[in-house]
Amino acid sequence: AASQPVLLYHWLRHYGRLGVRLATNATVVLDAGEAEHRVDGGLVAQSVEALHSLGVRGPRVMMASSWSSAIKLQVLHRLIPSLPADSLLIYADGDEFFEFPCGLSLMIAGKRYVKLRAQMVERLSADYQLAPVLREQPLTAQFPLRCVLSHRLFKLSNVKTVMHSVRDEQTGATLRFVNAHKTTWRRNTSGGSAPTDAAVP
């Protein structure tokens, strides 16, 4: 959300450190809220400043006046066809900081398509309080405790796709997200079979 510019700053720096070319390969949608829930203009400006400071600007920044899981998927599915066929997609919410194993490039080399899934883990402050996020201190220092909280308390799914090919090079099928936790393929109308919703082959 545009109401959390400090968290956004950490989020951008995290993916930049992972190797995402923010200036050319990142697309960010800011939820500015609507009507009486409209985000304060000062916070929106700070969020935009955070984006610009790390090279994300112009058409790579979209502002949304309303937001929902359905709208998020619509935006994503409009973006996917514009990506190069060999693209690897990282589809992360603003409070999700994906991590990847060392040697990832060797792990996925030569695969027909790539699908990496990971277990979600929450981070808490050392005293278990809901502390404000600070800009100058790493999030790992601010929230050093790791736990599987939502899954155990609310029985929510704690597995999420963290990287996925946008197309299957053999069939030409295009990636589709059913929801944030499940993917499928849009089959190539010219024929051929698309892979099933499975792990990296």
mmCIF file of C-alpha atoms in Angstrom:
data_model
loop_
_atom_site.group_PDB
_atom_site.id
_atom_site.type_symbol
_atom_site.label_atom_id
_atom_site.label_comp_id
_atom_site.label_asym_id
_atom_site.label_seq_id
_atom_site.Cartn_x
_atom_site.Cartn_y
_atom_site.Cartn_z
ATOM 1 C CA ALA A 1 0.000 0.000 0.000
ATOM 2 C CA ALA A 2 1.068 3.575 -0.637
ATOM 3 C CA SER A 3 0.516 4.181 3.075
ATOM 4 C CA GLN A 4 3.705 2.285 3.957
ATOM 5 C CA PRO A 5 6.610 4.046 2.194
ATOM 6 C CA VAL A 6 9.254 2.763 4.622
ATOM 7 C CA LEU A 7 8.226 -0.861 4.145
ATOM 8 C CA LEU A 8 8.142 -0.239 0.391
ATOM 9 C CA TYR A 9 11.713 1.075 0.540
ATOM 10 C CA HIS A 10 12.905 -2.101 2.303
ATOM 11 C CA TRP A 11 10.935 -4.255 -0.151
ATOM 12 C CA LEU A 12 12.560 -2.629 -3.171
ATOM 13 C CA ARG A 13 16.055 -2.861 -1.692
ATOM 14 C CA HIS A 14 15.493 -6.534 -0.848
ATOM 15 C CA TYR A 15 14.640 -7.497 -4.413
ATOM 16 C CA GLY A 16 17.361 -5.249 -5.787
ATOM 17 C CA ARG A 17 19.900 -7.129 -3.671
ATOM 18 C CA LEU A 18 18.543 -10.423 -5.026
ATOM 19 C CA GLY A 19 19.424 -9.274 -8.515
ATOM 20 C CA VAL A 20 16.147 -7.869 -9.825
ATOM 21 C CA ARG A 21 16.931 -4.991 -12.171
ATOM 22 C CA LEU A 22 14.506 -2.550 -10.603
ATOM 23 C CA ALA A 23 14.871 0.210 -13.189
ATOM 24 C CA THR A 24 14.040 -2.056 -16.133
ATOM 25 C CA ASN A 25 12.375 -5.221 -14.833
ATOM 26 C CA ALA A 26 10.223 -4.179 -11.868
ATOM 27 C CA THR A 27 6.572 -3.174 -12.140
ATOM 28 C CA VAL A 28 4.986 -1.791 -8.963
ATOM 29 C CA VAL A 29 1.322 -1.067 -8.331
ATOM 30 C CA LEU A 30 0.606 1.318 -5.433
ATOM 31 C CA ASP A 31 -2.760 1.075 -3.706
ATOM 32 C CA ALA A 32 -3.695 4.661 -2.881
ATOM 33 C CA GLY A 33 -7.109 3.735 -1.483
ATOM 34 C CA GLU A 34 -10.431 5.340 -2.383
ATOM 35 C CA ALA A 35 -13.097 7.682 -1.001
ATOM 36 C CA GLU A 36 -12.883 8.013 2.804
ATOM 37 C CA HIS A 37 -10.081 5.430 2.866
ATOM 38 C CA ARG A 38 -7.867 7.461 0.539
ATOM 39 C CA VAL A 39 -4.204 7.326 1.588
ATOM 40 C CA ASP A 40 -2.745 10.624 2.781
ATOM 41 C CA GLY A 41 -1.132 12.478 -0.109
ATOM 42 C CA GLY A 42 2.091 12.929 1.846
ATOM 43 C CA LEU A 43 2.473 9.171 2.269
ATOM 44 C CA VAL A 44 1.771 8.602 -1.417
ATOM 45 C CA ALA A 45 4.472 11.144 -2.282
ATOM 46 C CA GLN A 46 6.926 9.378 0.036
ATOM 47 C CA SER A 47 6.141 6.038 -1.603
ATOM 48 C CA VAL A 48 6.732 7.485 -5.057
ATOM 49 C CA GLU A 49 9.990 9.028 -3.800
ATOM 50 C CA ALA A 50 11.097 5.626 -2.498
ATOM 51 C CA LEU A 51 10.407 4.130 -5.929
ATOM 52 C CA HIS A 52 12.243 6.889 -7.774
ATOM 53 C CA SER A 53 15.237 6.707 -5.428
ATOM 54 C CA LEU A 54 15.783 3.109 -6.489
ATOM 55 C CA GLY A 55 15.174 3.672 -10.196
ATOM 56 C CA VAL A 56 11.530 2.589 -10.512
ATOM 57 C CA ARG A 57 9.673 5.317 -12.393
ATOM 58 C CA GLY A 58 7.507 6.176 -15.384
ATOM 59 C CA PRO A 59 5.279 3.423 -16.813
ATOM 60 C CA ARG A 60 6.720 0.921 -14.315
ATOM 61 C CA VAL A 61 4.761 2.620 -11.528
ATOM 62 C CA MET A 62 0.964 2.312 -11.552
ATOM 63 C CA MET A 63 -1.400 3.961 -9.082
ATOM 64 C CA ALA A 64 -4.607 2.149 -8.159
ATOM 65 C CA SER A 65 -7.633 3.931 -6.673
ATOM 66 C CA SER A 66 -9.240 0.628 -5.770
ATOM 67 C CA TRP A 67 -7.668 -2.720 -5.051
ATOM 68 C CA SER A 68 -8.648 -6.331 -4.474
ATOM 69 C CA SER A 69 -7.282 -9.798 -5.173
ATOM 70 C CA ALA A 70 -9.328 -9.934 -8.395
ATOM 71 C CA ILE A 71 -8.014 -6.567 -9.638
ATOM 72 C CA LYS A 72 -4.466 -7.619 -8.735
ATOM 73 C CA LEU A 73 -4.789 -10.717 -10.928
ATOM 74 C CA GLN A 74 -6.260 -8.677 -13.789
ATOM 75 C CA VAL A 75 -3.260 -6.335 -13.707
ATOM 76 C CA LEU A 76 -0.867 -9.293 -13.591
ATOM 77 C CA HIS A 77 -2.511 -11.104 -16.505
ATOM 78 C CA ARG A 78 -2.329 -7.954 -18.622
ATOM 79 C CA LEU A 79 1.389 -7.698 -17.833
ATOM 80 C CA ILE A 80 2.430 -11.312 -18.511
ATOM 81 C CA PRO A 81 1.887 -11.302 -22.324
ATOM 82 C CA SER A 82 4.169 -8.260 -22.622
ATOM 83 C CA LEU A 83 7.118 -10.076 -21.023
ATOM 84 C CA PRO A 84 9.849 -11.866 -23.006
ATOM 85 C CA ALA A 85 9.102 -15.574 -23.422
ATOM 86 C CA ASP A 86 12.051 -16.625 -21.244
ATOM 87 C CA SER A 87 11.118 -14.340 -18.330
ATOM 88 C CA LEU A 88 11.040 -15.575 -14.758
ATOM 89 C CA LEU A 89 8.256 -13.886 -12.794
ATOM 90 C CA ILE A 90 8.484 -12.941 -9.111
ATOM 91 C CA TYR A 91 4.963 -11.993 -7.972
ATOM 92 C CA ALA A 92 5.257 -10.601 -4.453
ATOM 93 C CA ASP A 93 2.993 -8.468 -2.299
ATOM 94 C CA GLY A 94 4.510 -5.468 -0.538
ATOM 95 C CA ASP A 95 4.946 -7.381 2.722
ATOM 96 C CA GLU A 96 6.482 -10.477 1.129
ATOM 97 C CA PHE A 97 10.258 -10.821 1.002
ATOM 98 C CA PHE A 98 11.055 -13.961 -0.988
ATOM 99 C CA GLU A 99 14.384 -15.715 -0.576
ATOM 100 C CA PHE A 100 16.033 -18.110 -3.008
ATOM 101 C CA PRO A 101 18.625 -20.886 -2.607
ATOM 102 C CA CYS A 102 22.262 -20.405 -3.499
ATOM 103 C CA GLY A 103 23.165 -21.772 -6.909
ATOM 104 C CA LEU A 104 19.687 -21.063 -8.272
ATOM 105 C CA SER A 105 20.904 -20.446 -11.826
ATOM 106 C CA LEU A 106 22.502 -23.905 -11.920
ATOM 107 C CA MET A 107 19.417 -25.484 -10.350
ATOM 108 C CA ILE A 108 17.062 -24.226 -13.050
ATOM 109 C CA ALA A 109 19.414 -24.426 -16.056
ATOM 110 C CA GLY A 110 17.963 -26.452 -18.912
ATOM 111 C CA LYS A 111 14.508 -26.832 -17.368
ATOM 112 C CA ARG A 112 11.519 -26.828 -19.685
ATOM 113 C CA TYR A 113 9.893 -24.372 -17.309
ATOM 114 C CA VAL A 114 10.585 -23.189 -13.781
ATOM 115 C CA LYS A 115 8.272 -23.216 -10.783
ATOM 116 C CA LEU A 116 9.736 -22.612 -7.341
ATOM 117 C CA ARG A 117 7.580 -22.791 -4.244
ATOM 118 C CA ALA A 118 8.515 -21.895 -0.682
ATOM 119 C CA GLN A 119 7.110 -21.952 2.825
ATOM 120 C CA MET A 120 6.015 -18.598 4.200
ATOM 121 C CA VAL A 121 7.452 -17.559 7.550
ATOM 122 C CA GLU A 122 6.453 -14.474 9.543
ATOM 123 C CA ARG A 123 8.912 -12.203 11.336
ATOM 124 C CA LEU A 124 8.262 -10.677 14.770
ATOM 125 C CA SER A 125 10.039 -8.120 16.920
ATOM 126 C CA ALA A 126 12.125 -9.450 19.816
ATOM 127 C CA ASP A 127 9.471 -8.382 22.364
ATOM 128 C CA TYR A 128 6.521 -9.588 20.216
ATOM 129 C CA GLN A 129 5.186 -6.024 19.882
ATOM 130 C CA LEU A 130 3.823 -4.476 16.669
ATOM 131 C CA ALA A 131 6.703 -2.057 16.274
ATOM 132 C CA PRO A 132 6.841 0.629 13.541
ATOM 133 C CA VAL A 133 9.155 -0.151 10.630
ATOM 134 C CA LEU A 134 12.333 1.949 10.610
ATOM 135 C CA ARG A 135 14.071 2.906 7.378
ATOM 136 C CA GLU A 136 17.731 2.816 8.398
ATOM 137 C CA GLN A 137 17.823 -0.538 10.198
ATOM 138 C CA PRO A 138 17.609 -3.877 8.331
ATOM 139 C CA LEU A 139 14.269 -5.634 8.756
ATOM 140 C CA THR A 140 16.050 -8.763 9.940
ATOM 141 C CA ALA A 141 17.380 -6.745 12.903
ATOM 142 C CA GLN A 142 14.051 -5.066 13.607
ATOM 143 C CA PHE A 143 12.126 -8.336 13.436
ATOM 144 C CA PRO A 144 14.589 -11.098 14.373
ATOM 145 C CA LEU A 145 12.112 -13.816 15.364
ATOM 146 C CA ARG A 146 10.868 -16.258 12.730
ATOM 147 C CA CYS A 147 7.714 -18.319 13.144
ATOM 148 C CA VAL A 148 4.905 -19.984 11.202
ATOM 149 C CA LEU A 149 2.150 -17.954 12.811
ATOM 150 C CA SER A 150 -0.732 -17.481 10.347
ATOM 151 C CA HIS A 151 -0.655 -21.113 9.254
ATOM 152 C CA ARG A 152 -0.907 -22.438 12.799
ATOM 153 C CA LEU A 153 -3.377 -19.893 14.177
ATOM 154 C CA PHE A 154 -5.700 -19.501 11.202
ATOM 155 C CA LYS A 155 -4.941 -22.655 9.172
ATOM 156 C CA LEU A 156 -4.016 -20.519 6.151
ATOM 157 C CA SER A 157 -1.858 -21.927 3.382
ATOM 158 C CA ASN A 158 1.805 -21.219 4.078
ATOM 159 C CA VAL A 159 3.169 -22.321 0.703
ATOM 160 C CA LYS A 160 3.518 -19.856 -2.140
ATOM 161 C CA THR A 161 5.007 -19.786 -5.628
ATOM 162 C CA VAL A 162 8.019 -17.463 -5.498
ATOM 163 C CA MET A 163 9.319 -17.767 -9.065
ATOM 164 C CA HIS A 164 7.681 -19.030 -12.246
ATOM 165 C CA SER A 165 8.389 -19.111 -15.966
ATOM 166 C CA VAL A 166 5.856 -17.016 -17.869
ATOM 167 C CA ARG A 167 5.766 -19.497 -20.737
ATOM 168 C CA ASP A 168 6.410 -23.178 -21.265
ATOM 169 C CA GLU A 169 9.005 -23.205 -24.053
ATOM 170 C CA GLN A 170 7.810 -26.558 -25.438
ATOM 171 C CA THR A 171 4.092 -25.807 -25.827
ATOM 172 C CA GLY A 172 4.019 -22.016 -25.736
ATOM 173 C CA ALA A 173 1.427 -22.141 -22.945
ATOM 174 C CA THR A 174 1.207 -18.914 -20.915
ATOM 175 C CA LEU A 175 1.270 -18.673 -17.135
ATOM 176 C CA ARG A 176 -1.981 -17.912 -15.287
ATOM 177 C CA PHE A 177 -2.469 -17.346 -11.570
ATOM 178 C CA VAL A 178 -5.683 -18.851 -10.202
ATOM 179 C CA ASN A 179 -4.949 -17.004 -6.967
ATOM 180 C CA ALA A 180 -1.833 -15.886 -5.088
ATOM 181 C CA HIS A 181 -1.053 -19.487 -4.128
ATOM 182 C CA LYS A 182 -1.985 -21.519 -7.217
ATOM 183 C CA THR A 183 -0.928 -21.341 -10.861
ATOM 184 C CA THR A 184 -2.027 -22.990 -14.073
ATOM 185 C CA TRP A 185 -1.353 -22.576 -17.797
ATOM 186 C CA ARG A 186 -3.353 -21.053 -20.632
ATOM 187 C CA ARG A 187 -2.947 -23.577 -23.386
ATOM 188 C CA ASN A 188 -1.566 -22.654 -26.772
ATOM 189 C CA THR A 189 -4.463 -22.572 -29.235
ATOM 190 C CA SER A 190 -2.176 -23.941 -31.964
ATOM 191 C CA GLY A 191 -2.127 -27.310 -30.241
ATOM 192 C CA GLY A 192 0.156 -29.232 -27.937
ATOM 193 C CA SER A 193 -0.244 -30.018 -24.273
ATOM 194 C CA ALA A 194 0.593 -27.704 -21.418
ATOM 195 C CA PRO A 195 2.296 -28.949 -18.256
ATOM 196 C CA THR A 196 0.184 -29.542 -15.199
ATOM 197 C CA ASP A 197 0.379 -27.508 -11.991
ATOM 198 C CA ALA A 198 3.484 -29.225 -10.638
ATOM 199 C CA ALA A 199 6.877 -28.527 -9.151
ATOM 200 C CA VAL A 200 9.999 -27.881 -11.189
ATOM 201 C CA PRO A 201 10.416 -30.917 -13.488
#
